[in-house]
XYZ file of C-alpha atoms in Angstrom:
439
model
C -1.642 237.206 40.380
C -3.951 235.210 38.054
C -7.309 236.073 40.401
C -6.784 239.970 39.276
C -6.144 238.880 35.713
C -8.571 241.726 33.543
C -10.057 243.234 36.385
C -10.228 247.016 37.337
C -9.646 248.658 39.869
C -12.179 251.139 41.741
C -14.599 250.929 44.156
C -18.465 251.323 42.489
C -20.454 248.268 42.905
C -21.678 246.357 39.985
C -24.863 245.792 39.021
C -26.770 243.327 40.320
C -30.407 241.267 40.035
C -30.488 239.854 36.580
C -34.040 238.799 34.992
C -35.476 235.615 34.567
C -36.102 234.374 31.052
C -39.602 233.797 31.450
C -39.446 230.096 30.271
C -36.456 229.153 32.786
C -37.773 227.252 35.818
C -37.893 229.273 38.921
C -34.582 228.661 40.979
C -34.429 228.989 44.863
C -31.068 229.556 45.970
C -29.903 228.956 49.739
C -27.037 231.768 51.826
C -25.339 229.596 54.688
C -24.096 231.996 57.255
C -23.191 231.440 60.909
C -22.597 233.804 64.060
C -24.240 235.960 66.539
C -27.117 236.838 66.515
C -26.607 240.623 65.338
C -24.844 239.685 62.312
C -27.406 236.558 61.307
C -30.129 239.051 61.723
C -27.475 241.807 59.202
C -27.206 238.996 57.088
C -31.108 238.106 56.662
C -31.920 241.774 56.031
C -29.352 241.926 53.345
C -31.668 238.343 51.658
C -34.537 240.592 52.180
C -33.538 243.273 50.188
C -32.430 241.356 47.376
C -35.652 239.276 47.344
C -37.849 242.293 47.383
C -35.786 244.822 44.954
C -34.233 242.334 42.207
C -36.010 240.129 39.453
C -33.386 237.264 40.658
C -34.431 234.490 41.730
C -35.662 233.702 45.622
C -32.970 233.026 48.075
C -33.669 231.818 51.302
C -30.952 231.773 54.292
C -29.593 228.915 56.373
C -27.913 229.984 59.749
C -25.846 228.511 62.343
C -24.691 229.682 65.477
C -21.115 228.805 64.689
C -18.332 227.883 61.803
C -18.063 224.531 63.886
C -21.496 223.572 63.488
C -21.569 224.389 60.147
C -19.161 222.252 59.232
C -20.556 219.711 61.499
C -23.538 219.730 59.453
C -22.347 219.513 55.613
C -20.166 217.218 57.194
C -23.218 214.519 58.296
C -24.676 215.044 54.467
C -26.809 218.933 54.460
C -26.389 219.797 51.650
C -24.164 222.895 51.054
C -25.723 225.793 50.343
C -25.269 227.423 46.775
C -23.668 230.708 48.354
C -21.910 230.360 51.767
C -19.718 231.514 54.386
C -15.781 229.914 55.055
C -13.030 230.782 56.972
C -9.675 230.478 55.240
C -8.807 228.024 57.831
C -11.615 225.138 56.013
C -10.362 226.105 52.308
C -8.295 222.689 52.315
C -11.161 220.981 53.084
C -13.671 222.218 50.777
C -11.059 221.470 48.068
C -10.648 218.085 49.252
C -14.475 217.638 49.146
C -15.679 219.402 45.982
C -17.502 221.752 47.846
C -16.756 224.546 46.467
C -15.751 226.138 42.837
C -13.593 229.121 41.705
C -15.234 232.003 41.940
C -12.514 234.672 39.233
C -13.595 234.197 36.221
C -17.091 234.435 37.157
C -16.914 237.475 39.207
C -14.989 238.914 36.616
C -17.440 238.823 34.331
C -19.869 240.736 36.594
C -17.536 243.440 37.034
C -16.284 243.027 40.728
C -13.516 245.272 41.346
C -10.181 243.142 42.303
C -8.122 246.186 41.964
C -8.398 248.753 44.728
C -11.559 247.254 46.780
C -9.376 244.367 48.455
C -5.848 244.234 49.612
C -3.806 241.740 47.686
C -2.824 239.383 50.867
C -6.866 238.855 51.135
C -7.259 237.632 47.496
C -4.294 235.413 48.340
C -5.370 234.017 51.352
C -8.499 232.502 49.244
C -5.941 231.677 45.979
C -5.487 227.847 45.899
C -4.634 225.848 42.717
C -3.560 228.633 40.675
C -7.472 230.218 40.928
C -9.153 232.247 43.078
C -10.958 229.896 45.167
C -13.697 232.283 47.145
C -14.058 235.592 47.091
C -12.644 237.521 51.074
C -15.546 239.100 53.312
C -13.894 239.552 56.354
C -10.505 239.609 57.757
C -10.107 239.004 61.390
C -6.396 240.156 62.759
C -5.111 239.254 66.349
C -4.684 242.382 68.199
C -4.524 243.936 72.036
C -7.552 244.777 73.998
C -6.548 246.810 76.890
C -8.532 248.274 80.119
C -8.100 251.858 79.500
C -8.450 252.620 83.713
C -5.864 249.344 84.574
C -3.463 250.529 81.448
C -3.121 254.233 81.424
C -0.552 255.586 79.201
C -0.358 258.762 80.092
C -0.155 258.351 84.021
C 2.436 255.652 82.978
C 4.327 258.664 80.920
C 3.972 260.645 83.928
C 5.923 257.859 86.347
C 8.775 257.849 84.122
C 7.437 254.999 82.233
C 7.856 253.685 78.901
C 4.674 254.137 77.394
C 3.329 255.154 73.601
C 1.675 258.084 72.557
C -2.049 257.626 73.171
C -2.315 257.745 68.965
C 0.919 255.575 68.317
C 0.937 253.329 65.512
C 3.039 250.494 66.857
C 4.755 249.899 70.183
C 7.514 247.634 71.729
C 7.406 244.659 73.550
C 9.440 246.799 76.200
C 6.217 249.271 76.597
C 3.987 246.377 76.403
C 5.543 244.597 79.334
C 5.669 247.668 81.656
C 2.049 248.371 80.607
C 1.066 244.601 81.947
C 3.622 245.230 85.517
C 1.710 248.930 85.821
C -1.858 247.224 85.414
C -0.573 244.485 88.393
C -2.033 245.842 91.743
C -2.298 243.604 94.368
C -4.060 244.958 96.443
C -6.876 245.317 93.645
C -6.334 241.542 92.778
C -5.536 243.024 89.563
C -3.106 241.098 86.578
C -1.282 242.456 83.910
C -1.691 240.519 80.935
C -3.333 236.976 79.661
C -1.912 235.856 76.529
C -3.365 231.695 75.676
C -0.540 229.235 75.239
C -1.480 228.366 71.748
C 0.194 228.256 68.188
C -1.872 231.302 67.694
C -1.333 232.898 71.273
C 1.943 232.920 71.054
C 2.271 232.940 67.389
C 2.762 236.477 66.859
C 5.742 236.434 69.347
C 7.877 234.334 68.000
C 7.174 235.728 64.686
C 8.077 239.487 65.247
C 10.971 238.076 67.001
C 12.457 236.964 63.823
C 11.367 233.188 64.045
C 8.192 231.497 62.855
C 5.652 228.827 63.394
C 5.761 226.301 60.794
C 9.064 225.379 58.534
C 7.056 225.877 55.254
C 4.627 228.407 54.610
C 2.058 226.353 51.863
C 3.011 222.700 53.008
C 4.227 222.158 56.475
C 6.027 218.947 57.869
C 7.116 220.849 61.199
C 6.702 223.390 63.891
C 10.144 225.530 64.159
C 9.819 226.255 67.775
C 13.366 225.019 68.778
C 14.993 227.148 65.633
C 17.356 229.345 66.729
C 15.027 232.587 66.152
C 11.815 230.972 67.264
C 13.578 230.079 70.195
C 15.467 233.915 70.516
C 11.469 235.576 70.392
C 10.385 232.881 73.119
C 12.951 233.510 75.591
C 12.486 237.260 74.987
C 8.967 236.876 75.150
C 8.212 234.070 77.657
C 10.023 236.295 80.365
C 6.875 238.409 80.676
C 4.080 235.598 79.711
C 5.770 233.351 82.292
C 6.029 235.428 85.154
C 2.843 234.813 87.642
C 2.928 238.259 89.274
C 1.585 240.160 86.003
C -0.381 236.959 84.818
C -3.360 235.017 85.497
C -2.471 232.095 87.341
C -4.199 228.691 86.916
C -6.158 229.106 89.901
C -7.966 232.118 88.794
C -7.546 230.068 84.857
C -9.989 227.515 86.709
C -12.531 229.985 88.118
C -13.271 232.098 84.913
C -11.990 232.379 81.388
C -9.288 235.096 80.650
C -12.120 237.390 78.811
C -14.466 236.835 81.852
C -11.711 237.950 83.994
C -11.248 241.195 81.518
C -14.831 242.185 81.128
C -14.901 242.276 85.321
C -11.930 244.578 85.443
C -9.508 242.606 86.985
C -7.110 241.664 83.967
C -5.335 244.933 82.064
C -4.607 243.428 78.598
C -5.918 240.253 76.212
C -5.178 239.336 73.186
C -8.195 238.785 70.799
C -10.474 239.579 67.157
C -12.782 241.881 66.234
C -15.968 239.620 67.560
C -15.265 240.736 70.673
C -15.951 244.447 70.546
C -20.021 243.978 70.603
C -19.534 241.708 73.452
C -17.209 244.005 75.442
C -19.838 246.841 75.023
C -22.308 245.470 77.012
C -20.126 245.060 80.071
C -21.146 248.240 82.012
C -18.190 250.203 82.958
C -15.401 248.787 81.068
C -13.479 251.553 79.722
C -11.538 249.713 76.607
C -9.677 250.206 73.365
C -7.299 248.307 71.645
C -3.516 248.804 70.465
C -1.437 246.319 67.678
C 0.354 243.314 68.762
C 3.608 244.165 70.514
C 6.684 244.502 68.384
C 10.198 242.223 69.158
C 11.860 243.095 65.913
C 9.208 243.769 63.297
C 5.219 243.919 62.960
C 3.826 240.877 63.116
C 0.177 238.986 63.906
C -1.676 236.319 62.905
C -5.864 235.782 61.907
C -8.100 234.772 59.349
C -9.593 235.534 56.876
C -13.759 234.853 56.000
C -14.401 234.419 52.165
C -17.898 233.595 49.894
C -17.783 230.358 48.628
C -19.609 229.327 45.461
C -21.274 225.579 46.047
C -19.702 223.536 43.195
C -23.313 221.640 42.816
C -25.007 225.015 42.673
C -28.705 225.146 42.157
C -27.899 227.819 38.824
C -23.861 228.610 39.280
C -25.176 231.586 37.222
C -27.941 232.899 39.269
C -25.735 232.000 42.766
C -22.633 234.355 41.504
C -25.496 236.767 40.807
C -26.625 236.751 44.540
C -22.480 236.811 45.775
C -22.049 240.336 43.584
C -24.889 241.652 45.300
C -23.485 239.984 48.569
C -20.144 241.716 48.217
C -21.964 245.015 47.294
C -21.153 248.413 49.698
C -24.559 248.633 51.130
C -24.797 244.786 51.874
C -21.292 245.085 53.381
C -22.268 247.884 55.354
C -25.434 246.079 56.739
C -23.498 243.606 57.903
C -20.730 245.150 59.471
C -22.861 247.622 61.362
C -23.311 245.195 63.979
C -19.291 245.897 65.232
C -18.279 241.816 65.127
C -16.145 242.081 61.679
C -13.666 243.779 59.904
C -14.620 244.381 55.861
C -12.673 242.665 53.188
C -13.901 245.366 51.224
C -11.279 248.282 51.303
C -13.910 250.557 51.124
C -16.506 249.605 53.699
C -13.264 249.453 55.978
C -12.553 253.034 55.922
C -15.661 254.171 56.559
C -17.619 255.070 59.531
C -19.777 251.515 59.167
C -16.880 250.126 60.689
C -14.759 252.908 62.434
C -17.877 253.495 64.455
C -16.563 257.192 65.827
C -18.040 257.749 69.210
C -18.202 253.981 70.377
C -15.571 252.067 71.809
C -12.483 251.119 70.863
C -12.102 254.671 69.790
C -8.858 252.773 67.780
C -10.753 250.745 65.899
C -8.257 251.828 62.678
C -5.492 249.674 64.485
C -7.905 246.715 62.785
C -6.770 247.889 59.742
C -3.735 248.484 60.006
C -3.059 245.264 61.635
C -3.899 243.537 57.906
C -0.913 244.760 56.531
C 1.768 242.456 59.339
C -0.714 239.503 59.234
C 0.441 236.101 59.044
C -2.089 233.440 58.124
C -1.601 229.798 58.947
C -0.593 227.283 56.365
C -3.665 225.811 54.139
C -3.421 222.302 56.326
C -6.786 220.863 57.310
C -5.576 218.877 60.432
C -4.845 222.052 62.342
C -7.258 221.077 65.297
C -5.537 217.769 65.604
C -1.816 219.407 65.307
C -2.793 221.696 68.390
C -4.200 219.352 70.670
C -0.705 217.094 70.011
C 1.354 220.210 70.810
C -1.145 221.456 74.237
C 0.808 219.525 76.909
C 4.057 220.965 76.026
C 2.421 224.656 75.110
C 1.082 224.650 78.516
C 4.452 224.122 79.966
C 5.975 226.791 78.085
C 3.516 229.479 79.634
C 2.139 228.038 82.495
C 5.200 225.589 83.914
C 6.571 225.661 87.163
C 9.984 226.720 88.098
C 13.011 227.132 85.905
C 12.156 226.480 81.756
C 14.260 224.188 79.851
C 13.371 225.935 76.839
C 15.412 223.933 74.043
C 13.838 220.462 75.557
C 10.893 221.933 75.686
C 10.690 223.302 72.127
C 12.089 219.822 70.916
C 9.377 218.397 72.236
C 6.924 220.258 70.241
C 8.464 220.595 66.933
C 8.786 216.471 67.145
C 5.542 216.388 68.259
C 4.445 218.477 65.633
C 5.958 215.671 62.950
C 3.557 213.032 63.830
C 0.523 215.352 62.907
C 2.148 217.266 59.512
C 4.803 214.799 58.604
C 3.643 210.683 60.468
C 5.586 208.932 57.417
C 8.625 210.531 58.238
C 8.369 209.741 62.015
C 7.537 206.003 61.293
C 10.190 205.590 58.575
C 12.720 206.761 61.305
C 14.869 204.391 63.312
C 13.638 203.848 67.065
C 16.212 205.128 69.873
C 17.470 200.916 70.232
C 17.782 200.680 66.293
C 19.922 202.991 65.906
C 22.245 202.492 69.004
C 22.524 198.928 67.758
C 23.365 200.041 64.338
């Protein structure tokens, strides 16, 4: 992969904090970060260190609360700040906008290990153009938060049920479906399982049954939900996510959000990202851990990954890839992922107990990890918001409909749906219904 081209492998971080030539002009740089709280206050210790230990020059951070409003702003004309934070998802559109510039080469230079310190399929995810666009920070896969008192796998094993091994690497979609019907109790106004009806919800089903998402992986015209396989993993799938006795119902959907209905005990599993652990540790009494996605055929997921960006108008493009290396360092890693909401890029950081977090819930917080290794990233498309709002209507109808499914109309429906968002030239060059019966 050109990105790893002369780099070595190894984990020691390089050095960092260079030293002003006394008769260069001071430079103040700017960090843009968003999130929680916990991890903007991470963030700003890891600015104070480096402006009270290095000879570099001053940095001063810029925080919002989300990725959304971020964008919102460089969007209305801030000015992008010389080092930032971007989820894979936005890498089209900092291309498109000259935001941003390839970080290899420079990196190189300073030393950063490529090699061992980050899994290939991160590097890739930030790999645009034949050059390693920004450098990964966090990867964020999809996996199963489950109520450990509504989902109990070894009371299940003791029914006669199909359960896994409290320490099992994988399970079946078989286990997890009599895991949601044991955690339905009635008479405790209990459900089994909420899983969204989104490309990303149900993403992961259709592709571990053998189908996928999109019909190109880099440049999409099309969903492929009415393929044969895509179609195969829904109706295998759908049989469980459809059924209202082990699933919320759009009555309780009105009067609180699937995680609200989790965090008060009344919902056994959800589907959902690493951000969610700090969040889940506050609830008092909720017992919970988390397993992988459910397997059809094969491991699958889906997520995102985070990366640092290097602002192609740069105050000093030299002193800013300074500031990243010390960004991407172990103990500013650490600092950061301390606070519980994100999973490492860093191999390293990963494995340790910064993020493993021994002692706190989920006590499988490895499963993270693991989970990298079956993700399945979205194409780089920029109008993904726009493609999912087109597609809602008939998503909702696959998990939430009414009665008996017409499955191929309904996946029709959404793949030529889909065509006016990825593909519109094709769908206005094509002849209406009347043209062609008249031709």
């Amino acid at each position: 992969m050109p990105v790893a081209a002369g780099c070595t492998g190894g984990s020691s971080d390089p050095e960092v904090g260079p030293t002003k030539p006394a008769s260069q002009k001071p430079v103040v740089l700017t960090f843009g970060v968003y999130g929680p709280d916990a991890a903007l206050a991470a963030f700003a210790s890891t600015v104070s260190v480096w402006n009270a230990t290095t000879e570099g020059p001053e940095v001063k951070l810029r925080t919002w609360e989300s990725r959304d409003r971020m964008r919102a702003a460089l969007e209305s004309g801030v000015p992008v700040p010389d080092v930032f934070l971007a989820p894979r998802a936005d890498l089209r559109w900092l291309l498109d906008n000259g935001y941003a510039q390839p970080v290899d080469e420079l990196l190189d230079e300073r030393g950063v290990n490529f090699g061992d310190g980050y899994s290939r399929d991160a590097l890739q995810a930030f790999s645009a153009e034949d050059r390693l666009q920004c450098m990964p920070y966090a990867v964020s896969p999809m996996v199963i938060y489950y109520n450990r008192e509504l989902v109990n796998f070894e009371r299940m094993r003791n029914r006669g049920l199909d359960a896994p091994d409290e320490d099992a690497t994988s399970w079946s979609f078989e286990q997890f479906a009599a895991a949601a019907e044991f955690a339905s109790r009635p008479r405790r106004d209990t459900k089994g399982v909420h899983i969204s009806a989104s490309l990303s919800g149900l993403g992961p089903f259709i592709e571990s049954g053998g189908g996928s998402v999109f019909d190109d992986a880099v440049d999409p015209t099309s969903l492929t939900f009415s393929s044969d396989d895509s179609q195969g993993a829904l109706e295998r799938s759908l049989e469980l996510l459809r059924n209202p006795n082990v699933t919320l119902d759009e009555d309780q959907l009105a009067e609180a959000s699937p995680l609200q209905w989790f965090e008060r005990g009344k919902l056994g599993m959800i589907a959902g990202y690493r951000q969610m652990v700090p969040q889940l540790r506050l609830v008092q009494g909720l017992d919970f851990d988390v397993m992988p996605m459910p397997v059809l055929d094969s491991s699958a997921t889906v997520g995102d990954v985070t990366g640092l960006c290097l602002s192609r108008k740069a105050a000093s493009t030299s002193a800013a890839a300074d500031f990243m290396v010390y960004q991407l360092s172990v103990d500013a890693v650490t600092r950061v992922t301390r606070t519980g909401y994100l999973l490492p890029a860093n191999l390293e950081v990963a494995l340790t107990d910064a993020f493993l977090q021994p002692g706190r819930m989920p006590d499988h917080a490895v499963f993270f990890n693991n989970a990298i290794r079956s993700m399945r990233l979205a194409p780089m498309i920029d109008n993904l918001p726009e493609l999912e709002e087109a597609v809602q209507p008939s998503l909702d109808q696959l998990v939430y409909g009414v009665g008996v499914l017409d499955l191929d109309a309904v996946t029709q429906e959404i793949d030529e749906t889909s065509r006016t968002v990825l593909d519109p030239e094709s769908v206005s060059e094509s002849p209406s219904p009347s043209e062609s019966d008249a031709e």
